[in-house]
GROMACS .gro file of C-alpha atoms in nm:
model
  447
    1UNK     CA    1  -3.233  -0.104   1.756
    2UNK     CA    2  -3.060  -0.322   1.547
    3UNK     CA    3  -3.148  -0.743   1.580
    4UNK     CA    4  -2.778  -0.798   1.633
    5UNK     CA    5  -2.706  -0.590   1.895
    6UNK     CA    6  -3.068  -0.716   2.063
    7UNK     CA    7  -2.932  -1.061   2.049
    8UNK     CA    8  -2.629  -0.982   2.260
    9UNK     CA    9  -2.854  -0.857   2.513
   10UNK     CA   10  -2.937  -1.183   2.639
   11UNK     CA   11  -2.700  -1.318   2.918
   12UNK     CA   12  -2.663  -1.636   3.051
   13UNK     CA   13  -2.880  -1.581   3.403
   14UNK     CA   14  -3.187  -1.514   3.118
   15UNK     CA   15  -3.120  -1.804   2.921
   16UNK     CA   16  -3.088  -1.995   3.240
   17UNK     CA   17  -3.420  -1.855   3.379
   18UNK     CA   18  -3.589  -1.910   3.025
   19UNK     CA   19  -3.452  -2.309   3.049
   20UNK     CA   20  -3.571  -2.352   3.400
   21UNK     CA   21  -3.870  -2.292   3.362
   22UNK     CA   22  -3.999  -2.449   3.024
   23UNK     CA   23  -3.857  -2.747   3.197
   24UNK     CA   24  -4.012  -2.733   3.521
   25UNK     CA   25  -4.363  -2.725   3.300
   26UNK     CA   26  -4.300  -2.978   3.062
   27UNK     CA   27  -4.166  -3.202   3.326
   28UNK     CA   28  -4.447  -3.153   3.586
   29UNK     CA   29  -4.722  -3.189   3.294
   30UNK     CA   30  -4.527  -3.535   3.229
   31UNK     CA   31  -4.496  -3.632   3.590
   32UNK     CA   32  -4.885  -3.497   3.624
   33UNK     CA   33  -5.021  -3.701   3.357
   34UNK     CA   34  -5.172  -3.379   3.178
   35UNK     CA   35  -5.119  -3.214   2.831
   36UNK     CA   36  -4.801  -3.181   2.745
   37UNK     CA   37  -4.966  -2.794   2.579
   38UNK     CA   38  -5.021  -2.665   2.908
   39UNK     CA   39  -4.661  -2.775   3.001
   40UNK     CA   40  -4.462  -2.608   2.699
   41UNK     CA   41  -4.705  -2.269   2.762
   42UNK     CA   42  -4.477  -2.120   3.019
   43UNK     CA   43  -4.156  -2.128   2.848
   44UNK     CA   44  -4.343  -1.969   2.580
   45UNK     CA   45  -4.491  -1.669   2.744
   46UNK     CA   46  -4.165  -1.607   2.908
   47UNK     CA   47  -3.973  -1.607   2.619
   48UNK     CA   48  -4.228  -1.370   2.444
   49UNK     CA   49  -4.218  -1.143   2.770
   50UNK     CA   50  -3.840  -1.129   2.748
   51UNK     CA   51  -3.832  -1.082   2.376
   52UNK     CA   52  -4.107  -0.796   2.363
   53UNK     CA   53  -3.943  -0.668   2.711
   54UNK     CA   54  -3.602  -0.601   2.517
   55UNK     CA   55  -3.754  -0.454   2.236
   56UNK     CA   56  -3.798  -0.729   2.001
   57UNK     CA   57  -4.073  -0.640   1.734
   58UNK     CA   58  -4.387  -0.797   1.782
   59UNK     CA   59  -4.456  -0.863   1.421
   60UNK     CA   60  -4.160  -1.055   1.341
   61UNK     CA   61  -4.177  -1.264   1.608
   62UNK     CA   62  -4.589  -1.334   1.471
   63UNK     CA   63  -4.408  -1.429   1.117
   64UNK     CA   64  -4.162  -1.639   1.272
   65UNK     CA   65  -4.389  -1.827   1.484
   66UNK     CA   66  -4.543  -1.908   1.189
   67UNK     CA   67  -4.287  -2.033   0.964
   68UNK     CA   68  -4.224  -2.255   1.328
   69UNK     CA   69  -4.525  -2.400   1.230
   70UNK     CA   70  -4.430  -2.462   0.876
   71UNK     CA   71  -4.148  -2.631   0.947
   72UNK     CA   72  -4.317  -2.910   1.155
   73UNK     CA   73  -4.634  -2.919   0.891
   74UNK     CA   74  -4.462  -3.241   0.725
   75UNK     CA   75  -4.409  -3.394   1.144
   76UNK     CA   76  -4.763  -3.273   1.219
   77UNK     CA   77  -4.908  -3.463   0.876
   78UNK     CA   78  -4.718  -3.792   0.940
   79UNK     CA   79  -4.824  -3.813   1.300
   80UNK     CA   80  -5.201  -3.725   1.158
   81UNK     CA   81  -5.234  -3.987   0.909
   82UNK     CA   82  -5.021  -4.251   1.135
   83UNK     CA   83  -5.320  -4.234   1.368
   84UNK     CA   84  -5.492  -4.392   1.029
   85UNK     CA   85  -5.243  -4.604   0.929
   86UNK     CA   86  -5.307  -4.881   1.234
   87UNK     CA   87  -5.713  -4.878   1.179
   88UNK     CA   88  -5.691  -4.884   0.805
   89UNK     CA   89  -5.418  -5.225   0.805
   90UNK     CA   90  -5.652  -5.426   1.081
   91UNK     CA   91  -5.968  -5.378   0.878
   92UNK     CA   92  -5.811  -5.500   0.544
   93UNK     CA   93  -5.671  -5.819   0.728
   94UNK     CA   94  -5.309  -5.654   0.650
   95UNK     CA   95  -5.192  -5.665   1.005
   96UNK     CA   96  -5.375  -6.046   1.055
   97UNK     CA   97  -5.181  -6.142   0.768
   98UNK     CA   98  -4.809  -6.025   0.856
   99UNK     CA   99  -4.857  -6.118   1.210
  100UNK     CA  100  -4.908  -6.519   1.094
  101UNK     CA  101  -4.631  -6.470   0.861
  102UNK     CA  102  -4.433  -6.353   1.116
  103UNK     CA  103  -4.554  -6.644   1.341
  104UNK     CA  104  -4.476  -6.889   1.056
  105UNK     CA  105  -4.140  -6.763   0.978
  106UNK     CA  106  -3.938  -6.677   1.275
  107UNK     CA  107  -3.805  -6.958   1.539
  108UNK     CA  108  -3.942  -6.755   1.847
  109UNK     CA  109  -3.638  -6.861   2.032
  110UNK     CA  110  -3.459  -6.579   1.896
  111UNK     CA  111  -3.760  -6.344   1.869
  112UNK     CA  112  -3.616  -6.091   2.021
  113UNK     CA  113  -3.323  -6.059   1.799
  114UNK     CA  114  -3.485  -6.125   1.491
  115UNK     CA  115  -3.670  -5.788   1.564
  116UNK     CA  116  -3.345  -5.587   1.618
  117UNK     CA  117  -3.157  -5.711   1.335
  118UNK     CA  118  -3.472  -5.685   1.090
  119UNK     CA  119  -3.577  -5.350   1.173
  120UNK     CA  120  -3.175  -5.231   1.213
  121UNK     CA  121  -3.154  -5.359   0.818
  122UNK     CA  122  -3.480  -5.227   0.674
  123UNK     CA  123  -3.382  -4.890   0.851
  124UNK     CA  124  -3.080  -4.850   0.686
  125UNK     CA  125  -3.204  -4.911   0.345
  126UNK     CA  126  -3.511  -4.659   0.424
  127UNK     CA  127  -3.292  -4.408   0.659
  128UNK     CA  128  -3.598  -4.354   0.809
  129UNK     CA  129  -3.678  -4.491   1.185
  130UNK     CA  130  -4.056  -4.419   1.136
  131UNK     CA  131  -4.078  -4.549   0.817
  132UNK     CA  132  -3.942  -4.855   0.960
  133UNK     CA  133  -4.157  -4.890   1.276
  134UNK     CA  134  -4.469  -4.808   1.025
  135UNK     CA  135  -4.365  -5.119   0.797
  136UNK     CA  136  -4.237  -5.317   1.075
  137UNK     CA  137  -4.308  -5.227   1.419
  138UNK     CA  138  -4.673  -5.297   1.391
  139UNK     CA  139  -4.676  -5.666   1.304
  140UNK     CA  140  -4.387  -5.704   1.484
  141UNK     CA  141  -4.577  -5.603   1.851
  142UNK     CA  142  -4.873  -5.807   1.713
  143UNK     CA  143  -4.701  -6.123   1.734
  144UNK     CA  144  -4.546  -6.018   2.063
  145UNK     CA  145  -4.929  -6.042   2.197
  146UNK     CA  146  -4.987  -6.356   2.084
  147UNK     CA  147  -4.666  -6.493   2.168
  148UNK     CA  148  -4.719  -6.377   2.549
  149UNK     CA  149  -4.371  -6.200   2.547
  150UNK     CA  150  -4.277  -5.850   2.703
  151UNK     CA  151  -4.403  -5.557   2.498
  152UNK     CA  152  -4.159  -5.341   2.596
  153UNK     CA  153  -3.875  -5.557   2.537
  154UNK     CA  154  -4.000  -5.614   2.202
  155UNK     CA  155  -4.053  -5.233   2.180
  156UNK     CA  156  -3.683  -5.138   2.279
  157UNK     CA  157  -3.543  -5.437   2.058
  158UNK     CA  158  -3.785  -5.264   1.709
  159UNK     CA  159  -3.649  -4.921   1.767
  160UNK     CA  160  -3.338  -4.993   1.888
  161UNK     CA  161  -3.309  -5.123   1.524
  162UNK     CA  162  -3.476  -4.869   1.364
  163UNK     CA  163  -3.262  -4.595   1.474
  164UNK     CA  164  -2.951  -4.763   1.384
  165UNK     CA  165  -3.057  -4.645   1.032
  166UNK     CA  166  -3.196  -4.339   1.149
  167UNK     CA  167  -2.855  -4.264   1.295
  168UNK     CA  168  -2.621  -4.431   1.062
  169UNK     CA  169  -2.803  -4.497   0.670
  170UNK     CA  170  -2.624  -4.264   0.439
  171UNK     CA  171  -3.004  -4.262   0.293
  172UNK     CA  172  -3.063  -4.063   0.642
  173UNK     CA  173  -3.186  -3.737   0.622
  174UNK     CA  174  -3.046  -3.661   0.998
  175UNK     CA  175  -2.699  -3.798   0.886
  176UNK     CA  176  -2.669  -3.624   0.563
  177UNK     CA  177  -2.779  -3.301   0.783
  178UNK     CA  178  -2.528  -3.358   1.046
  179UNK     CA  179  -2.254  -3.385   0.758
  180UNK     CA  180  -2.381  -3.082   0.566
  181UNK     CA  181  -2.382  -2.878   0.904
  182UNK     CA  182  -2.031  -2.980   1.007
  183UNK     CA  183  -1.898  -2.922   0.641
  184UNK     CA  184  -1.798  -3.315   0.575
  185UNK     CA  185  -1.888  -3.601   0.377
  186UNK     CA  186  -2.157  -3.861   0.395
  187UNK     CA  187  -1.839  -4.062   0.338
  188UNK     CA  188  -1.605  -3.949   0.597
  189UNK     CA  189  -1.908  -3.941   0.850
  190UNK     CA  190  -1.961  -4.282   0.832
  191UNK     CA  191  -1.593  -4.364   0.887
  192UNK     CA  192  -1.587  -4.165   1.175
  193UNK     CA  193  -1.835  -4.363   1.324
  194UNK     CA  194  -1.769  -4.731   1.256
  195UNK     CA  195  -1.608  -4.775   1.569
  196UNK     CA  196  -1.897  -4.734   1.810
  197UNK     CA  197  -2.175  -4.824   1.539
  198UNK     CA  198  -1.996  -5.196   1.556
  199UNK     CA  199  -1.974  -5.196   1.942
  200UNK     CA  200  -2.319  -5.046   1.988
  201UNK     CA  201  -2.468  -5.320   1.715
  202UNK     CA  202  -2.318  -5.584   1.910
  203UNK     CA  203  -2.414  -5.457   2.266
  204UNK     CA  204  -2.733  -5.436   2.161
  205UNK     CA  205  -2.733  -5.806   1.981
  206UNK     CA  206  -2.613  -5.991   2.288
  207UNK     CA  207  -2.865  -5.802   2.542
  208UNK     CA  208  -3.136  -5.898   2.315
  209UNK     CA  209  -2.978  -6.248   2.246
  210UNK     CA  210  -3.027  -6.298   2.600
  211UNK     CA  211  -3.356  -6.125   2.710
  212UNK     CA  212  -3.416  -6.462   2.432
  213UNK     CA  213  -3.281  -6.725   2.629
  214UNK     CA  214  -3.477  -6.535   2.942
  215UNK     CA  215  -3.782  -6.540   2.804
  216UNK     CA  216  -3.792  -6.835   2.489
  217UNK     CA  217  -3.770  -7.119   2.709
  218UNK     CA  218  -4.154  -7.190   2.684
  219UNK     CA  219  -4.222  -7.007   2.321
  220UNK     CA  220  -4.239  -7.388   2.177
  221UNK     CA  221  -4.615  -7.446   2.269
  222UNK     CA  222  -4.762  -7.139   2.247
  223UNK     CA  223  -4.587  -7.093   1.889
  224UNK     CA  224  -4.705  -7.406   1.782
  225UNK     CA  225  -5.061  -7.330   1.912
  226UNK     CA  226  -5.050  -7.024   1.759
  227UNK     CA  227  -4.942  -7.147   1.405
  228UNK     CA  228  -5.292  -7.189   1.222
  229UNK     CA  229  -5.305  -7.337   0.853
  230UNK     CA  230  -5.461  -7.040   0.633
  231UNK     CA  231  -5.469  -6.920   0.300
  232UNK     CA  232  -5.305  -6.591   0.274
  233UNK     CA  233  -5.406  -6.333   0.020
  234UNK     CA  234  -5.132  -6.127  -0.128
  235UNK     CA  235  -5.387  -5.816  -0.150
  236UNK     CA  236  -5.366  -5.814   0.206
  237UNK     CA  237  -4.982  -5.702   0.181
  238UNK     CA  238  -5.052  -5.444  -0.105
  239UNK     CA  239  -5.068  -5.159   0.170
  240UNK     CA  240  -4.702  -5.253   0.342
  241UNK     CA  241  -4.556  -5.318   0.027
  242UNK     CA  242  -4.694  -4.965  -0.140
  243UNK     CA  243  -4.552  -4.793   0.200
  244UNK     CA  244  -4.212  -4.976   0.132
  245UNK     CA  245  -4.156  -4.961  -0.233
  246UNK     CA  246  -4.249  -4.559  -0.265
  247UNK     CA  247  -4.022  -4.484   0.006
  248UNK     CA  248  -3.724  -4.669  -0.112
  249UNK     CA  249  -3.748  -4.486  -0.438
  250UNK     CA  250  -3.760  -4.150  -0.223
  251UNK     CA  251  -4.175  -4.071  -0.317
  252UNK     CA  252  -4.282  -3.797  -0.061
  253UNK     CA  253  -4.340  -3.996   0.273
  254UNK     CA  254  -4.696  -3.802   0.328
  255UNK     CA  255  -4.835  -3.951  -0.012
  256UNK     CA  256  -4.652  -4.266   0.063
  257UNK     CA  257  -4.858  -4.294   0.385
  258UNK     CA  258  -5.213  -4.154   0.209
  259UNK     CA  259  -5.193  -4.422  -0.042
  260UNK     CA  260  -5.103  -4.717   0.153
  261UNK     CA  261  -5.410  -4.599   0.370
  262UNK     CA  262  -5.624  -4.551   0.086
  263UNK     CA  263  -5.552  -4.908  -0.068
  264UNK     CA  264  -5.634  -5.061   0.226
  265UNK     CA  265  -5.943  -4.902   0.279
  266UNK     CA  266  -6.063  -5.004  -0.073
  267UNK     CA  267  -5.913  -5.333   0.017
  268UNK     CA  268  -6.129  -5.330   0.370
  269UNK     CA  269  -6.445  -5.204   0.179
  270UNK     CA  270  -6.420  -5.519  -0.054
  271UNK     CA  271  -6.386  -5.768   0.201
  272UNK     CA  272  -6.749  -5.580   0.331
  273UNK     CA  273  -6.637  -5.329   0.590
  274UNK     CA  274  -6.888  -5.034   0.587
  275UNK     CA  275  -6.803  -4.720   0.584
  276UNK     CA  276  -6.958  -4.600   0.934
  277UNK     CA  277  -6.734  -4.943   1.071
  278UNK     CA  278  -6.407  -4.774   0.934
  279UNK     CA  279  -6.486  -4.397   1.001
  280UNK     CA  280  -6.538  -4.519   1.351
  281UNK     CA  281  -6.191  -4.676   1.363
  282UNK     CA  282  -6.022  -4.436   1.197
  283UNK     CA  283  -6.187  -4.153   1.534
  284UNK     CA  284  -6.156  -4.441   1.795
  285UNK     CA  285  -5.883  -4.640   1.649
  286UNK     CA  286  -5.856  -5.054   1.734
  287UNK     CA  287  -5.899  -5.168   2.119
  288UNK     CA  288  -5.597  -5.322   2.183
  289UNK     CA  289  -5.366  -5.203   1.919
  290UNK     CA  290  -5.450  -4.826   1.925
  291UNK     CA  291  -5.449  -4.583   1.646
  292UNK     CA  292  -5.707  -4.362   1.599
  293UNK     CA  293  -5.736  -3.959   1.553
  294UNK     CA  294  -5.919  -3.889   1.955
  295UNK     CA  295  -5.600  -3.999   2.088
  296UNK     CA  296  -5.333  -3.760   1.837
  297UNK     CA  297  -5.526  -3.433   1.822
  298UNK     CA  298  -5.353  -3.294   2.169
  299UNK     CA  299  -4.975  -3.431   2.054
  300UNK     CA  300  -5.055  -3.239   1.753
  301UNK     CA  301  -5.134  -2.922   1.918
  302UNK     CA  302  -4.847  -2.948   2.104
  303UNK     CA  303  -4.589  -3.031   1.852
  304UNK     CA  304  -4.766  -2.713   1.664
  305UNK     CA  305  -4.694  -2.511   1.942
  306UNK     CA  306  -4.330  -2.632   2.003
  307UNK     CA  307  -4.267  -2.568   1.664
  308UNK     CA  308  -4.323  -2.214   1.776
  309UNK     CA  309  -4.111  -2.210   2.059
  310UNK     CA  310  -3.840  -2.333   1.831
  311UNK     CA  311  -3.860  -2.116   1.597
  312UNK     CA  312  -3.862  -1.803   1.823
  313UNK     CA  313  -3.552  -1.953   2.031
  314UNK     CA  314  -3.351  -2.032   1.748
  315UNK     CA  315  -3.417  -1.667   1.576
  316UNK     CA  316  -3.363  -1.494   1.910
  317UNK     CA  317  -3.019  -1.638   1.984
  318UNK     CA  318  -3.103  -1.707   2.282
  319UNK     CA  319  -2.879  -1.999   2.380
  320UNK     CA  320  -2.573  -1.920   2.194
  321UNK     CA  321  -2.418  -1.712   2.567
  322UNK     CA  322  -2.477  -2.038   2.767
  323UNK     CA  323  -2.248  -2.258   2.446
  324UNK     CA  324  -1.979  -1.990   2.418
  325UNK     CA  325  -1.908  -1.963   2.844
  326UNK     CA  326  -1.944  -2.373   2.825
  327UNK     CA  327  -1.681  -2.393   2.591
  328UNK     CA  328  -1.478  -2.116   2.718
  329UNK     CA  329  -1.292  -2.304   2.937
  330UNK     CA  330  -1.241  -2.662   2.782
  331UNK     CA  331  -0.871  -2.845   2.825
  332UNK     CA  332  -0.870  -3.172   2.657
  333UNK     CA  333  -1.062  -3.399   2.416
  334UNK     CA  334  -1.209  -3.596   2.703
  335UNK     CA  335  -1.368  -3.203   2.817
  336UNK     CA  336  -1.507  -3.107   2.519
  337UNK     CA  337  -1.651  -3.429   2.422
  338UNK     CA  338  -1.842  -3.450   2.781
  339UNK     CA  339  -1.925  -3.075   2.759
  340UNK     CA  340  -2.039  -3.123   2.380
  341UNK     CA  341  -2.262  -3.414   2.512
  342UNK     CA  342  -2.445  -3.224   2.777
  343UNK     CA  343  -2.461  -2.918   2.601
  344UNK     CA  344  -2.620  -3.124   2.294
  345UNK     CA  345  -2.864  -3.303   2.591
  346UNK     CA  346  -2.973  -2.934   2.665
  347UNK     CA  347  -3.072  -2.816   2.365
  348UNK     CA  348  -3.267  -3.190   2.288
  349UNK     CA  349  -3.447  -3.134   2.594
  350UNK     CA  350  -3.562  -2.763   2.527
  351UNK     CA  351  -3.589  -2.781   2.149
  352UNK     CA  352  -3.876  -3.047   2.124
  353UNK     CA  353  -3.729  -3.194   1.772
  354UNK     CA  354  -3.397  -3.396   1.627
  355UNK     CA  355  -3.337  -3.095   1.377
  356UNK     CA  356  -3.284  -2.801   1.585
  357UNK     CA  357  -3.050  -2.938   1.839
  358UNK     CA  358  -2.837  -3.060   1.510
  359UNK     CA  359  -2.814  -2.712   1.327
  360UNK     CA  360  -2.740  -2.558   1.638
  361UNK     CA  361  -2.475  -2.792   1.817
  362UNK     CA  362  -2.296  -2.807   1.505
  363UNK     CA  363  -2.291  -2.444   1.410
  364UNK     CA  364  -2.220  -2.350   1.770
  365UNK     CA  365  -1.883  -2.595   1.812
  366UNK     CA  366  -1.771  -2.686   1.449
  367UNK     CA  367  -1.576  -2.383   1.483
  368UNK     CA  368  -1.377  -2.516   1.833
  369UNK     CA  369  -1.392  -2.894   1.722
  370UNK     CA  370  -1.238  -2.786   1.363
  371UNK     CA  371  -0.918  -2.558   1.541
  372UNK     CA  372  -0.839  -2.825   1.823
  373UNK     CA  373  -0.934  -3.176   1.667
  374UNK     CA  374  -1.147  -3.246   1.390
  375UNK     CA  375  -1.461  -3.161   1.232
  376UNK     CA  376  -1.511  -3.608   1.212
  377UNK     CA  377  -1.484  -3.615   1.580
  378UNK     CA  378  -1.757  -3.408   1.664
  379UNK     CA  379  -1.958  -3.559   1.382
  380UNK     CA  380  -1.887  -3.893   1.563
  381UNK     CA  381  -1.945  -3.694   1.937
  382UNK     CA  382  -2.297  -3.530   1.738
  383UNK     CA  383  -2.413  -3.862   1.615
  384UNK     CA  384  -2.368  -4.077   1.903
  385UNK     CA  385  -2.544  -3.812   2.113
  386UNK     CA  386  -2.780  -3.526   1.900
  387UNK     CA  387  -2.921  -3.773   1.683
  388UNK     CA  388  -3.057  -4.007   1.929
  389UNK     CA  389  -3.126  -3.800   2.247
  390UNK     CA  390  -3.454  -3.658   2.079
  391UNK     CA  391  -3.532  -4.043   2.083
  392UNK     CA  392  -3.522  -4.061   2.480
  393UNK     CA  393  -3.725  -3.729   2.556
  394UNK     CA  394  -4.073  -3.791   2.621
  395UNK     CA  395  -4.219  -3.444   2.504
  396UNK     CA  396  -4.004  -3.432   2.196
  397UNK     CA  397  -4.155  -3.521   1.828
  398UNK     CA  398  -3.937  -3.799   1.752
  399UNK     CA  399  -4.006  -3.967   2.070
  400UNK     CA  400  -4.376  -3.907   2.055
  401UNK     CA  401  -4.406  -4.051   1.680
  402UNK     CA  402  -4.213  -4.384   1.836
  403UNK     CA  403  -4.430  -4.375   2.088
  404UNK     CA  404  -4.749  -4.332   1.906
  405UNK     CA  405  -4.608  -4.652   1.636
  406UNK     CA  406  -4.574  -4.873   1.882
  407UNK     CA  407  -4.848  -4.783   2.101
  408UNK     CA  408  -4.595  -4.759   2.449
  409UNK     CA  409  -4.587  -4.505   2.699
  410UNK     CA  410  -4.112  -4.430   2.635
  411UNK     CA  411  -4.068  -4.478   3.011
  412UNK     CA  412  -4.186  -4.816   2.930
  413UNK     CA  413  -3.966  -4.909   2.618
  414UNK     CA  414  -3.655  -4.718   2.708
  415UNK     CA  415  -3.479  -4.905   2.967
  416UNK     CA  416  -3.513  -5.202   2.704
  417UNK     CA  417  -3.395  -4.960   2.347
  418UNK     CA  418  -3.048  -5.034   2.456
  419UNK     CA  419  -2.881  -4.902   2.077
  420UNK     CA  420  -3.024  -4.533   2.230
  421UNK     CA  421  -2.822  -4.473   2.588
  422UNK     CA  422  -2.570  -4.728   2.517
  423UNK     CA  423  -2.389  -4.499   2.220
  424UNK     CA  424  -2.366  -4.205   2.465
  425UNK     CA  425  -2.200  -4.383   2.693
  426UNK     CA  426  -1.944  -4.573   2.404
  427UNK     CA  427  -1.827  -4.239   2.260
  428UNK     CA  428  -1.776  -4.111   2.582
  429UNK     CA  429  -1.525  -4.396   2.602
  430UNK     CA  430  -1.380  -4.349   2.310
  431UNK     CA  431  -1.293  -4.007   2.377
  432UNK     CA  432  -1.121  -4.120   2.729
  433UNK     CA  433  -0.883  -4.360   2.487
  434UNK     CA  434  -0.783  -4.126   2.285
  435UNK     CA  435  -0.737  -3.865   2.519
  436UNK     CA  436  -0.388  -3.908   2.485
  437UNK     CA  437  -0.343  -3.877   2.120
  438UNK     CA  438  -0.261  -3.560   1.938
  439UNK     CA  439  -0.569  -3.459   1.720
  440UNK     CA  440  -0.396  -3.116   1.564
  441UNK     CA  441  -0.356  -3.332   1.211
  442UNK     CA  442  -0.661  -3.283   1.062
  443UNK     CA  443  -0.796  -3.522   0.832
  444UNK     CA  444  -0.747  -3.604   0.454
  445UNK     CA  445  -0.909  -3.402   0.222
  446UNK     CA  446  -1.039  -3.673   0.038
  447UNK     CA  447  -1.024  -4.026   0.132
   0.00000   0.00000   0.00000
């Protein structure tokens, strides 16, 4: 039998079935509190059952599944040595350090929104939203503890920021994906999505601007309390400043991460820390702050195992019938955009990472989007939905490595992360304005 007529096999009441019910165990093992492994297993075994019931060949799908796992070694490696990262800065007085720099150097007034607009400009100069909560996001809930202010607030306002940049950064490996994929420029990308990037930026400034004047009005004492006369040692910020410097010149992010950990272990040995202190915080990580490898080794399993499942549902086709009879009927720009958007949800939900859902989106509508409107208009549709939906997801990678940097359950952050759900809803919008425009002129060539 040959693979392509195997992957027309498939119909939409399989795909359906095959959806249904990877979602009804991730969800319960969410809802249940338990491993998020034993939720994804279903799906799994289904979707082997249905592949090896129409005759799919039980070797290839063994080699697939493991290049699944190859592609999320580099996720499964950051996640690994960010349970290190935390531990390793507290013992060398790195996080102590930042956190009464922080204290020194904001006017807590506008705490809120100096973590936004700091993390939204450090992310897109890194184009990387977990490089950016690793630099940032720890100090940054530090001094939310000692400042007595919301966690999760401060939580939604650091990767609200951070994913601006993740989203937008030309630096962004997502962004110059989504171009690549849709066959466009980093260039004409970006145009396409000034419009809601500016009203998103500013949504997000004022709610933060006034979760401030909510919660600032008795930051005076405690910040002047809190402000404590010491002498800083610039060896304490030699592990932050390692992190930063070797990813803004594009150094593998894994070796970025093992050195900054590395120097601040030496850095923690020197100012006396034994080793049997630091191999315990590195296994239990820090009361209070988190971290630590006992809390990352069933994510990892997961994410292992997802990576999998992704692989085998991308190589099967398996979604593609569900797309094509979504699409199938589509009248106007105002349609496809909202049918683009859910159909982009669905595949975020089942697909467990931010790449997937963009190689597959794009290569499954470019074609319509190209013939009826334009290829920028679903990069704009694609960006204000694929790239941060995997965000919002609790049992998908991106979300779990926010998570798991700023020590928060999502469903406690997310109401608060207002750059996330509010683009959704702006290109949505946008697409309801210019319903009435005629989008056969495609764009220029070259700009």
């Amino acid at each position: 039998m040959k693979e392509g007529d195997l992957m027309e096999q498939y119909s939409v009441t399989q795909a359906s079935l095959l959806i249904f019910i990877t979602l009804s165990g991730i969800i319960t093992s969410v809802l249940l509190h338990f491993s998020l492994v034993f939720g994804i297993l279903p799906g799994l075994i289904f979707l082997i059952y249905l592949s090896v019931k129409k005759g799919y060949d039980v070797k290839r799908m063994l080699k697939v599944g493991y290049k699944g796992i190859g592609k999320v070694k580099i996720v499964l490696m950051i996640l690994f040595l960010i349970s290190f990262l935390l531990p390793s800065w507290f013992l060398s007085g790195t996080i102590n350090s930042m956190v009464s720099v922080t204290l020194q150097a904001i006017n807590p007034h506008h705490f809120f929104v100096f973590c936004f607009l700091t993390t939204m400009i450090f992310s897109m100069i890194l184009g990387s939203s977990i490089g950016t909560l690793s630099a940032l996001g720890v100090p940054l809930m530090s001094t939310a503890i000692l400042l007595h202010l919301p966690l999760e607030i401060t939580a939604g306002a650091v990767i609200s920021g951070a994913f601006v940049g993740d989203r937008t950064s030309p630096f962004s490996s997502a962004h110059q994906l989504l171009a690549n994929i849709l066959e466009t420029t980093v260039k004409k990308q970006g145009k396409a999505l000034l419009l809601t990037s500016i009203l998103a930026i500013l949504v997000t400034g004022l709610f933060f601007s006034m979760m401030d004047v909510r919660y600032g009005s008795n930051l005076s004492v405690i910040h002047s309390e809190l402000e404590i006369v010491q002498k800083i040692s610039f060896l304490h910020f030699i592990p932050p400043i390692l992190l930063v410097l070797l990813v803004l010149f594009r150094l593998n992010i894994i070796i970025s991460y093992v050195i900054s950990i590395l120097s601040s272990s030496f850095i923690a040995m020197f100012h006396g820390i034994s080793i049997s202190e630091k191999v315990h915080a590195l296994w239990y990580g820090i009361e209070g702050l988190g971290g630590g490898l006992i809390h990352m080794y069933s994510l990892l399993l997961f994410i292992a195992i997802a990576g999998v499942y992704n692989a085998l549902l991308e190589d099967l086709n398996v979604i593609q019938p569900i797309l094509d009879k979504w699409l199938s009927s589509s009248t106007s720009l105002m349609s496809d955009s909202f049918k683009t958007v859910i159909a982009s949800l669905l595949i975020c939900i089942i697909a467990g990472n931010q790449t997937m859902p963009i190689i597959l989106t794009g290569r499954s509508f470019l074609s319509h989007w190209s013939n009826k409107y334009s290829k920028e208009e679903l990069a704009r549709i694609m960006s204000d939905t694929t790239l941060l939906f995997p965000a919002m997801i609790p049992w998908n990678v991106l979300a779990i490595m926010s998570s798991t940097v700023v020590n928060m359950d999502l469903f406690d952050y997310i109401p608060y992360a207002i750059f996330l759900w509010i683009l959704p809803c702006l290109t949505l919008f946008v697409s309801f304005a210019k319903r009435r425009k005629n989008y056969q002129t495609r764009y220029e060539i070259s700009s």
